[in-house]
mmCIF file of C-alpha atoms and ligand atoms in Angstrom:
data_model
loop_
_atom_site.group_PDB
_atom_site.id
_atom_site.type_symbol
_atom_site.label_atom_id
_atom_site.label_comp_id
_atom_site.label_asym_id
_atom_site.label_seq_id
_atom_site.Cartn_x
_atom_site.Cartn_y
_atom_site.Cartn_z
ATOM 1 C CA UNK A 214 69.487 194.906 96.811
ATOM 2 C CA UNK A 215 67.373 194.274 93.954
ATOM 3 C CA UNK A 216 63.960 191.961 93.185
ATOM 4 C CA UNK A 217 65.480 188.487 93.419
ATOM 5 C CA UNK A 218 67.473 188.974 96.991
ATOM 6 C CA UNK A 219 64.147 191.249 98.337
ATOM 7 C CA UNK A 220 61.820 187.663 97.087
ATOM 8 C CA UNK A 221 64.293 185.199 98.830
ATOM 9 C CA UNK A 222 64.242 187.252 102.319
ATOM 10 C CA UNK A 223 61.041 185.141 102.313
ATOM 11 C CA UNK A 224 61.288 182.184 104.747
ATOM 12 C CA UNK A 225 65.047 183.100 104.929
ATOM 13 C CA UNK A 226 64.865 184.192 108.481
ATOM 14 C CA UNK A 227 66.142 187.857 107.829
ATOM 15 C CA UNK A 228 63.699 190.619 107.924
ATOM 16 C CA UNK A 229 63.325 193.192 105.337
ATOM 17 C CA UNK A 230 63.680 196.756 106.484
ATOM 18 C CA UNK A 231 62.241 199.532 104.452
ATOM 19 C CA UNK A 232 62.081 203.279 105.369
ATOM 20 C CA UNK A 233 60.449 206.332 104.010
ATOM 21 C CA UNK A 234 63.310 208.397 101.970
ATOM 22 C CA UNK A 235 62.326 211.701 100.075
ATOM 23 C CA UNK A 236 65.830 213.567 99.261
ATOM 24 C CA UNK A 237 69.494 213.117 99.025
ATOM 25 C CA UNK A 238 70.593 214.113 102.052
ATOM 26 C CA UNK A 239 68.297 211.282 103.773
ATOM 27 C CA UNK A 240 69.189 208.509 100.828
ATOM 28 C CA UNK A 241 72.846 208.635 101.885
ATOM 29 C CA UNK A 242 71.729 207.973 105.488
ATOM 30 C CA UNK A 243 69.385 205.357 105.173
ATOM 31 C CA UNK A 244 71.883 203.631 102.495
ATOM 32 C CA UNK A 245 74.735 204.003 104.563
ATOM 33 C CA UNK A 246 73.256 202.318 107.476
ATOM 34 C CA UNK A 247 71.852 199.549 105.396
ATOM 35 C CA UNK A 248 68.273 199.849 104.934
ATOM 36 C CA UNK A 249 67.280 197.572 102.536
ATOM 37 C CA UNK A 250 64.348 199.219 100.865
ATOM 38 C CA UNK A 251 63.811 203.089 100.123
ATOM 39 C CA UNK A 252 60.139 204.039 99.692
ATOM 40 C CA UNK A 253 59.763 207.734 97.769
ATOM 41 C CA UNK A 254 56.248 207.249 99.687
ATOM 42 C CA UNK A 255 52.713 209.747 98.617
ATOM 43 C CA UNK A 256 53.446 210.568 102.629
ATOM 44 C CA UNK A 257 55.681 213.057 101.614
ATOM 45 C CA UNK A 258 52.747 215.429 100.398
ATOM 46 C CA UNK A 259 52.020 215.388 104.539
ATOM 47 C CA UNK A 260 55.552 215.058 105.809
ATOM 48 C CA UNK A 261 57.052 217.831 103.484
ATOM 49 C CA UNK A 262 54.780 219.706 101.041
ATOM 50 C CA UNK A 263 51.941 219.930 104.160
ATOM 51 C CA UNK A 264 48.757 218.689 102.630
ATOM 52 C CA UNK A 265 46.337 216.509 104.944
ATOM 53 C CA UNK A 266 46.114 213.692 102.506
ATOM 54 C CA UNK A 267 48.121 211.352 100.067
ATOM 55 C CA UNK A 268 45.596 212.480 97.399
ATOM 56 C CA UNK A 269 47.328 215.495 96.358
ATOM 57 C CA UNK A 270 50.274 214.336 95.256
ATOM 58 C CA UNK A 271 51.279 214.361 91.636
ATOM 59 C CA UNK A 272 53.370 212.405 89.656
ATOM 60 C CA UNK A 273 55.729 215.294 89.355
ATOM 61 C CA UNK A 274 56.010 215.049 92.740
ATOM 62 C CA UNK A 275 57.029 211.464 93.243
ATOM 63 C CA UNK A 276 59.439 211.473 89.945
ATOM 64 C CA UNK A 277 61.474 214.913 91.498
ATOM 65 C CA UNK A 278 62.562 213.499 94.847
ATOM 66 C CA UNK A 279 62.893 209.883 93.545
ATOM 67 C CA UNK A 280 65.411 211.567 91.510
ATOM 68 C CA UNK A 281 67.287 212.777 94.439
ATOM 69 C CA UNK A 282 66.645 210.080 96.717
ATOM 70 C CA UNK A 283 68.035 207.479 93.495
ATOM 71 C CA UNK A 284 71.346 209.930 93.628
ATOM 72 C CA UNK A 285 71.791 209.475 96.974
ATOM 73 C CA UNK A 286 71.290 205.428 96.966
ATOM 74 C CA UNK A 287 74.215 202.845 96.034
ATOM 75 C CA UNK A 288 73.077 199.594 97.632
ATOM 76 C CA UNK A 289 69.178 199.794 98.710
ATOM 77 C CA UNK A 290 65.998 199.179 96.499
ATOM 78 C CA UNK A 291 64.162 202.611 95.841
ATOM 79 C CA UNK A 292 60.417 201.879 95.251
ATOM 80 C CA UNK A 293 58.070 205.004 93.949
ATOM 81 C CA UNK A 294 54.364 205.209 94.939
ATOM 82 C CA UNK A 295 52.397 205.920 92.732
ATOM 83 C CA UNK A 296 50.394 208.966 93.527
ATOM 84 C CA UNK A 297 45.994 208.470 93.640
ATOM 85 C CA UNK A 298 44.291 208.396 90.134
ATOM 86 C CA UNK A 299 47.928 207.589 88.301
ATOM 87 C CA UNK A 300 47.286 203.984 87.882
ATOM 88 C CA UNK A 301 43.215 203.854 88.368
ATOM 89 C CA UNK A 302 42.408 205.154 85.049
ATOM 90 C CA UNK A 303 43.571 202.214 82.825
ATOM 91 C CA UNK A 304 46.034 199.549 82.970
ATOM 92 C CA UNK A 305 47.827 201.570 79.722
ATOM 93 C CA UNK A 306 47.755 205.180 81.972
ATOM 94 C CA UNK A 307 49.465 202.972 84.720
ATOM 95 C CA UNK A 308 52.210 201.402 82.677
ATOM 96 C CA UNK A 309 53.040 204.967 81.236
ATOM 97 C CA UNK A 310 53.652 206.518 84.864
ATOM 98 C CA UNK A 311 55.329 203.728 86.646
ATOM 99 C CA UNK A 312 56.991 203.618 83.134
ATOM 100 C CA UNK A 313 58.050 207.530 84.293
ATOM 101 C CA UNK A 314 58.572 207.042 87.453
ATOM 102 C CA UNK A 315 61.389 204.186 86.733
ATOM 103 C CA UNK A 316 62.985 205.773 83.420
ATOM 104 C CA UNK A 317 63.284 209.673 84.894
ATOM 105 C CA UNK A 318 62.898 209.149 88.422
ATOM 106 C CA UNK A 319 65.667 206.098 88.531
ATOM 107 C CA UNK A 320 62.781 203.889 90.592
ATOM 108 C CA UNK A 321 63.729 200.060 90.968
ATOM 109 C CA UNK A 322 60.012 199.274 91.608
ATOM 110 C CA UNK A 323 56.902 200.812 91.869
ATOM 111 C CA UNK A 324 53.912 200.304 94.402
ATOM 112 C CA UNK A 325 50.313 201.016 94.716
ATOM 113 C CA UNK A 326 47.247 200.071 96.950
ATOM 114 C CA UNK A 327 44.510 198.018 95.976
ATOM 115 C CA UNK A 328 43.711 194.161 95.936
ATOM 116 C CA UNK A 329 41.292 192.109 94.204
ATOM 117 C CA UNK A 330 40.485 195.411 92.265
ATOM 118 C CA UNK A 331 43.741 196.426 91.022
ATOM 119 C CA UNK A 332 44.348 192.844 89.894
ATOM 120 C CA UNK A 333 44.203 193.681 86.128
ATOM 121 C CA UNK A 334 47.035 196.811 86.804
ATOM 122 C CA UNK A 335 48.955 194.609 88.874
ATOM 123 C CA UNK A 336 49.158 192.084 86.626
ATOM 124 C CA UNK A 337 49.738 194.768 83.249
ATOM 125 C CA UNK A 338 52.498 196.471 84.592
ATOM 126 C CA UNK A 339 54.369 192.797 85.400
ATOM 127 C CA UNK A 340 53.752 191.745 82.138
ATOM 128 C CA UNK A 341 54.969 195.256 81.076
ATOM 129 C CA UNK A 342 58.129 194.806 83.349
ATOM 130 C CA UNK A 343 57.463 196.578 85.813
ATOM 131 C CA UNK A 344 58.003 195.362 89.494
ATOM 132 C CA UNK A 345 55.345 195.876 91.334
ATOM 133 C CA UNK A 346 55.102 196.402 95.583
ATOM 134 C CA UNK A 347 51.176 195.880 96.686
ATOM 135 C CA UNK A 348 49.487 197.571 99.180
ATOM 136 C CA UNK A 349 46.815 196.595 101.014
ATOM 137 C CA UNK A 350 44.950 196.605 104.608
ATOM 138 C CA UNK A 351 44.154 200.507 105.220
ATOM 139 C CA UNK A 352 44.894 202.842 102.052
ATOM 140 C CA UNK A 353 45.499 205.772 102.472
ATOM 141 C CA UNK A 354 44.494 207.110 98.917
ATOM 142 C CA UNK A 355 41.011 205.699 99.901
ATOM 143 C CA UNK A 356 40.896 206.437 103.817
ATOM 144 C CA UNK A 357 37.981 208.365 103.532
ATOM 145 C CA UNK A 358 35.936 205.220 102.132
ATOM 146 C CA UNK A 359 37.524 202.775 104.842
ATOM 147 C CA UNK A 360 36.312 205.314 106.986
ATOM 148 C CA UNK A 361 38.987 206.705 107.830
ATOM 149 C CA UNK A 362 42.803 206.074 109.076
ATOM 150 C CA UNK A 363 41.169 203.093 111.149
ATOM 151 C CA UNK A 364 42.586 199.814 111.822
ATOM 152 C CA UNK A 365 40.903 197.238 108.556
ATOM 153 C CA UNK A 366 39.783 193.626 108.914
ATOM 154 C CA UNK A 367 38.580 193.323 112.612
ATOM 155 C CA UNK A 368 35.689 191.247 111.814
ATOM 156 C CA UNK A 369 35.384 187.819 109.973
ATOM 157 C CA UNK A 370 34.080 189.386 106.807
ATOM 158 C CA UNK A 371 36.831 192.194 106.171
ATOM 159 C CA UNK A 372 39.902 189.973 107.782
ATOM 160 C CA UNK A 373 38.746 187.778 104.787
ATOM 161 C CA UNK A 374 38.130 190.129 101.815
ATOM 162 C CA UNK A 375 41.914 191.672 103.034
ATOM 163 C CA UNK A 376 43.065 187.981 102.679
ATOM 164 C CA UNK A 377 41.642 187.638 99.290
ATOM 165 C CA UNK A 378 43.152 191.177 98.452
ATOM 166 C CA UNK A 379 46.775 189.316 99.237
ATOM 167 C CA UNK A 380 45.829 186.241 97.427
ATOM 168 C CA UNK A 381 44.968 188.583 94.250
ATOM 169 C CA UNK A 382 47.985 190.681 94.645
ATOM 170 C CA UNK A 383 49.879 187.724 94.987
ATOM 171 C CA UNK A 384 48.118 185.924 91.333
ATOM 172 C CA UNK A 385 49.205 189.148 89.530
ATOM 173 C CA UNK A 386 52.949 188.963 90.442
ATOM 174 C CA UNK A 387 54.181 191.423 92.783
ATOM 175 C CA UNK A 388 56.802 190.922 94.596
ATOM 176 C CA UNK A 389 56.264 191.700 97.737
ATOM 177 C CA UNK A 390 53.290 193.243 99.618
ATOM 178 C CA UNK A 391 52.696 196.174 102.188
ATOM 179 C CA UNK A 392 50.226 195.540 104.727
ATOM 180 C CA UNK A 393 48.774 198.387 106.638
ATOM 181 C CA UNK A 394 47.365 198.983 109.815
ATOM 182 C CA UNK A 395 45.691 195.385 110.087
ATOM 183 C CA UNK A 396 45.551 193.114 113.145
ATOM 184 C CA UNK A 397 48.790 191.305 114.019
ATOM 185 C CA UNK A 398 47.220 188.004 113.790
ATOM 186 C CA UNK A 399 45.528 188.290 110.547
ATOM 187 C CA UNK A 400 49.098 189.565 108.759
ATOM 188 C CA UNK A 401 50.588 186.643 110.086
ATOM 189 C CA UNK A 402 48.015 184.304 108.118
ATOM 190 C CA UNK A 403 48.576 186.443 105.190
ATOM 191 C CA UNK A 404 52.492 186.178 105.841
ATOM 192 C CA UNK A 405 52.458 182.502 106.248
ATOM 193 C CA UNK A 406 50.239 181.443 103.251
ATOM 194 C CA UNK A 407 51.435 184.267 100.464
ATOM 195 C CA UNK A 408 54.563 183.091 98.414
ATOM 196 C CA UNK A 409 55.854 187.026 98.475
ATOM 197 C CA UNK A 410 57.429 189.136 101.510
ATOM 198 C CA UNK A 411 55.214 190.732 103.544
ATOM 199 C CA UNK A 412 56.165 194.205 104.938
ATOM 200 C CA UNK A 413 54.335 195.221 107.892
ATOM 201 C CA UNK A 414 53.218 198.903 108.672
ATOM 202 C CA UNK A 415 51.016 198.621 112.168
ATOM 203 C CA UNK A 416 50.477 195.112 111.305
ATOM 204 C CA UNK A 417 52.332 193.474 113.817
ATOM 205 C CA UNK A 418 55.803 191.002 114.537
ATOM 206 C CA UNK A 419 54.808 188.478 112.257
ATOM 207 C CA UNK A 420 55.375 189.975 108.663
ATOM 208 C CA UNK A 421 58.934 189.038 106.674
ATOM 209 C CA UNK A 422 59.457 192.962 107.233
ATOM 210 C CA UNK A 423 58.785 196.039 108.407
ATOM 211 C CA UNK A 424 58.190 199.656 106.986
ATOM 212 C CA UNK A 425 57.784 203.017 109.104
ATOM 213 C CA UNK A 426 57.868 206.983 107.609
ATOM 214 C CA UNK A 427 61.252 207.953 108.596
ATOM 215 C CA UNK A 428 60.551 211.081 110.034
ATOM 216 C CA UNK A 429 58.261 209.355 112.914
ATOM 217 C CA UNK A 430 60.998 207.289 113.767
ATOM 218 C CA UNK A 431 63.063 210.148 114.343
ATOM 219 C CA UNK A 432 60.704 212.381 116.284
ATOM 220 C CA UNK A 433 60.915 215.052 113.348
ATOM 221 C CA UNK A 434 57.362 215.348 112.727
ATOM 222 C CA UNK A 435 54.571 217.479 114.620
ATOM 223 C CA UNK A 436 51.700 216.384 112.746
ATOM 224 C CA UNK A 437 49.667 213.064 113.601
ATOM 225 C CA UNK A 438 51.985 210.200 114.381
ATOM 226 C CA UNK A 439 49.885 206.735 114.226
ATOM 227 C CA UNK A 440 49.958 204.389 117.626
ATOM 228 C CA UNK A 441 51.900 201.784 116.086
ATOM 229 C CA UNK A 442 54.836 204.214 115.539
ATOM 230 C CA UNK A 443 58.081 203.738 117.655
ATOM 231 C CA UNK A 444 60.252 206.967 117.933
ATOM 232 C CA UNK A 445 64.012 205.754 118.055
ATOM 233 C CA UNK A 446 64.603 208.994 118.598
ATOM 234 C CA UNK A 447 63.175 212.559 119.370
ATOM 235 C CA UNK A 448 64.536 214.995 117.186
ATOM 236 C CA UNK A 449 62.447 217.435 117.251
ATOM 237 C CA UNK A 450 63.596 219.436 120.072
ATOM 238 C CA UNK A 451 67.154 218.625 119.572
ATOM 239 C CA UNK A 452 65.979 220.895 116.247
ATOM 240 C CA UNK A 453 64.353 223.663 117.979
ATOM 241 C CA UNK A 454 67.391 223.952 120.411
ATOM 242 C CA UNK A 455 69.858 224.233 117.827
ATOM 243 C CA UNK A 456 68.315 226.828 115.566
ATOM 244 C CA UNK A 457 67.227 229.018 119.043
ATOM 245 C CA UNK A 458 71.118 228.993 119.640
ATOM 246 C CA UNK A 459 71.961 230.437 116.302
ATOM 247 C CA UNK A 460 68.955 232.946 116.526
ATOM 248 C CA UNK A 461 71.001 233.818 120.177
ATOM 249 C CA UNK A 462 74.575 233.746 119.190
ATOM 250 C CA UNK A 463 73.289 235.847 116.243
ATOM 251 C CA UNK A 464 71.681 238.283 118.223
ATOM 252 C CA UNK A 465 74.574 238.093 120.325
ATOM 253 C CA UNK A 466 77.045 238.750 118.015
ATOM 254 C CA UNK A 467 79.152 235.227 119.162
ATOM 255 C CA UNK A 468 78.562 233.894 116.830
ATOM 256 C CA UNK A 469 80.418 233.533 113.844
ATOM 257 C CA UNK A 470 83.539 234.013 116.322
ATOM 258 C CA UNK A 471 87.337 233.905 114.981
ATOM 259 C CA UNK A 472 87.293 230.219 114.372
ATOM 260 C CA UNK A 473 84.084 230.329 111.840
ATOM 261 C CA UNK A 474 85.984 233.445 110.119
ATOM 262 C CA UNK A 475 88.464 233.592 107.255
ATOM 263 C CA UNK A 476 91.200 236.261 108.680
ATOM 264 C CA UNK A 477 93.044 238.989 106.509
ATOM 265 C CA UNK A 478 97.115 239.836 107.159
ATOM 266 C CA UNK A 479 96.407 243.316 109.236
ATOM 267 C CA UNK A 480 99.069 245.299 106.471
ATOM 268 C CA UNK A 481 96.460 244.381 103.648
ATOM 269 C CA UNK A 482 93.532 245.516 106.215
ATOM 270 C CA UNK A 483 95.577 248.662 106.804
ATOM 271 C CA UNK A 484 95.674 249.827 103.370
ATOM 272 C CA UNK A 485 92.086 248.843 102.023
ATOM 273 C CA UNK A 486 90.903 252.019 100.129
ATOM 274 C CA UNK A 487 87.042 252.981 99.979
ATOM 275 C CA UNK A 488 86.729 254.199 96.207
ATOM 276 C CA UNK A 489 89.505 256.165 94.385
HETATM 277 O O1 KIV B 628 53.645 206.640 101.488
HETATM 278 C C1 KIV B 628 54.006 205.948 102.451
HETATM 279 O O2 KIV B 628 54.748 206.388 103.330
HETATM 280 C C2 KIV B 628 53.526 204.579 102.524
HETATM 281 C C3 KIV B 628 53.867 203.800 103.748
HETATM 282 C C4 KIV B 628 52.890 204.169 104.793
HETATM 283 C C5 KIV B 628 53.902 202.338 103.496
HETATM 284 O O3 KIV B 628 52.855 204.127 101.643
#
């Protein structure tokens, strides 16, 4: 995958899927089964490193397990986030770190939230060559002053400041644009004026994709999972079996048994000497 065939999914008919990816291990997965787009997503500082909020996250972060998740990748598009107050500063600060997060981290694309207000960092880090992913709807990074992880743009007035959000994200170049947690109907407006794919997150059928954090899908997360996930599967106790059967065949002493062994001819066991 790269920019172009990710711009002409638009109106094509086939939906873009992009997934959550944070290591290796998961990379070869996703690849492997053809996801098209791996996010290195600020979620991580909840799913793995345990904070409460995106906010945390550093740089650092995002460029050490896009470094992974880019070995691990041969055919999808791996987009970095880029973590709260990297790309707020100045549209300079902003071309440095997605700069970073492309040149040592081995990102494709970068993406960040904000609309009509991150026009002028949209729009510098194009020029800059950088491709850029928007995000808009509910942010994360902000939450707190959308009041919270609540569903954006369920009156007149906020549906159409998150339309002109799209329209500006749109005017500074990105290629495609995340829409989060927003009422179905208003991302299918979006979806059917805006020249870019739209990838839906809790934003209903009508977006040219759709994007989930991996480990909800999979039922490997205890922490808050949103409405509008769907598990495909439940891991999580599939898990917590497993690692109870090793703690038993441990305790046990089954396990490791002869077949999880490497064996020694019985003459050489014979005539092992303890010291001289
Ligand atoms: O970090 C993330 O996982 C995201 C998705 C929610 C789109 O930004």
């Amino acid at each position: 995958m790269n920019i172009a065939s990710i711009r002409e999914r638009k109106g094509s008919g086939q939906k873009i899927t992009m997934l959550t990816c944070y290591d290796y291990s998961f990379a070869k997965i996703l690849d492997h089964v053809g996801i098209d787009m791996l996010l290195v997503g600020d979620s991580l500082g909840m799913v793995l490193l345990g904070y409460d909020s995106t906010v945390p996250v550093t740089l650092e972060d995002i460029i050490h397990h896009a470094k992974a998740v880019r070995r691990g990748t041969k055919d999808a598009l791996v987009v970095g986030d880029m973590p709260f107050m990297t790309y707020q500063v100045s549209p300079q600060e902003a071309i440095r770190n997605a700069g970073r997060l492309m040149k040592e981290g081995g990102c494709d694309a970068v993406k960040l939230e904000g609309g009509t207000n991150a026009f002028n960092t949209i729009s510098s880090l194009v020029k800059a060559g950088v491709p850029v992913v928007g995000h808009i709807g509910l942010t994360p990074q902000t939450a707190s002053s959308l009041g919270g992880y609540k569903v954006q743009g369920k009156d007149l007035d906020s549906a159409n400041r998150i339309v002109e959000d799209a329209m500006a994200v749109e005017e500074a170049g990105a290629f495609a644009l995340v829409l989060e947690c927003i009422p179905a109907p208003l991302a299918s407006f979006i979806t059917d004026h805006i020249s870019i794919p739209t990838i839906g997150i809790g934003a209903g059928p009508g977006c040219d994709g759709q994007v989930l954090v991996t480990h909800d899908l999979l039922g490997m997360f205890e922490g808050f999972t949103p409405s509008f996930v769907k598990r495909y599967a439940n891991l999580l106790p599939l898990i917590k079996d497993a690692l109870r059967s090793f703690i038993n065949e441990v305790s046990d002493g089954t396990f490791p048994d002869k077949g999880h062994s490497f064996h020694l001819d019985e003459e050489i066991v014979k005539n092992l000497k303890w010291g001289k």
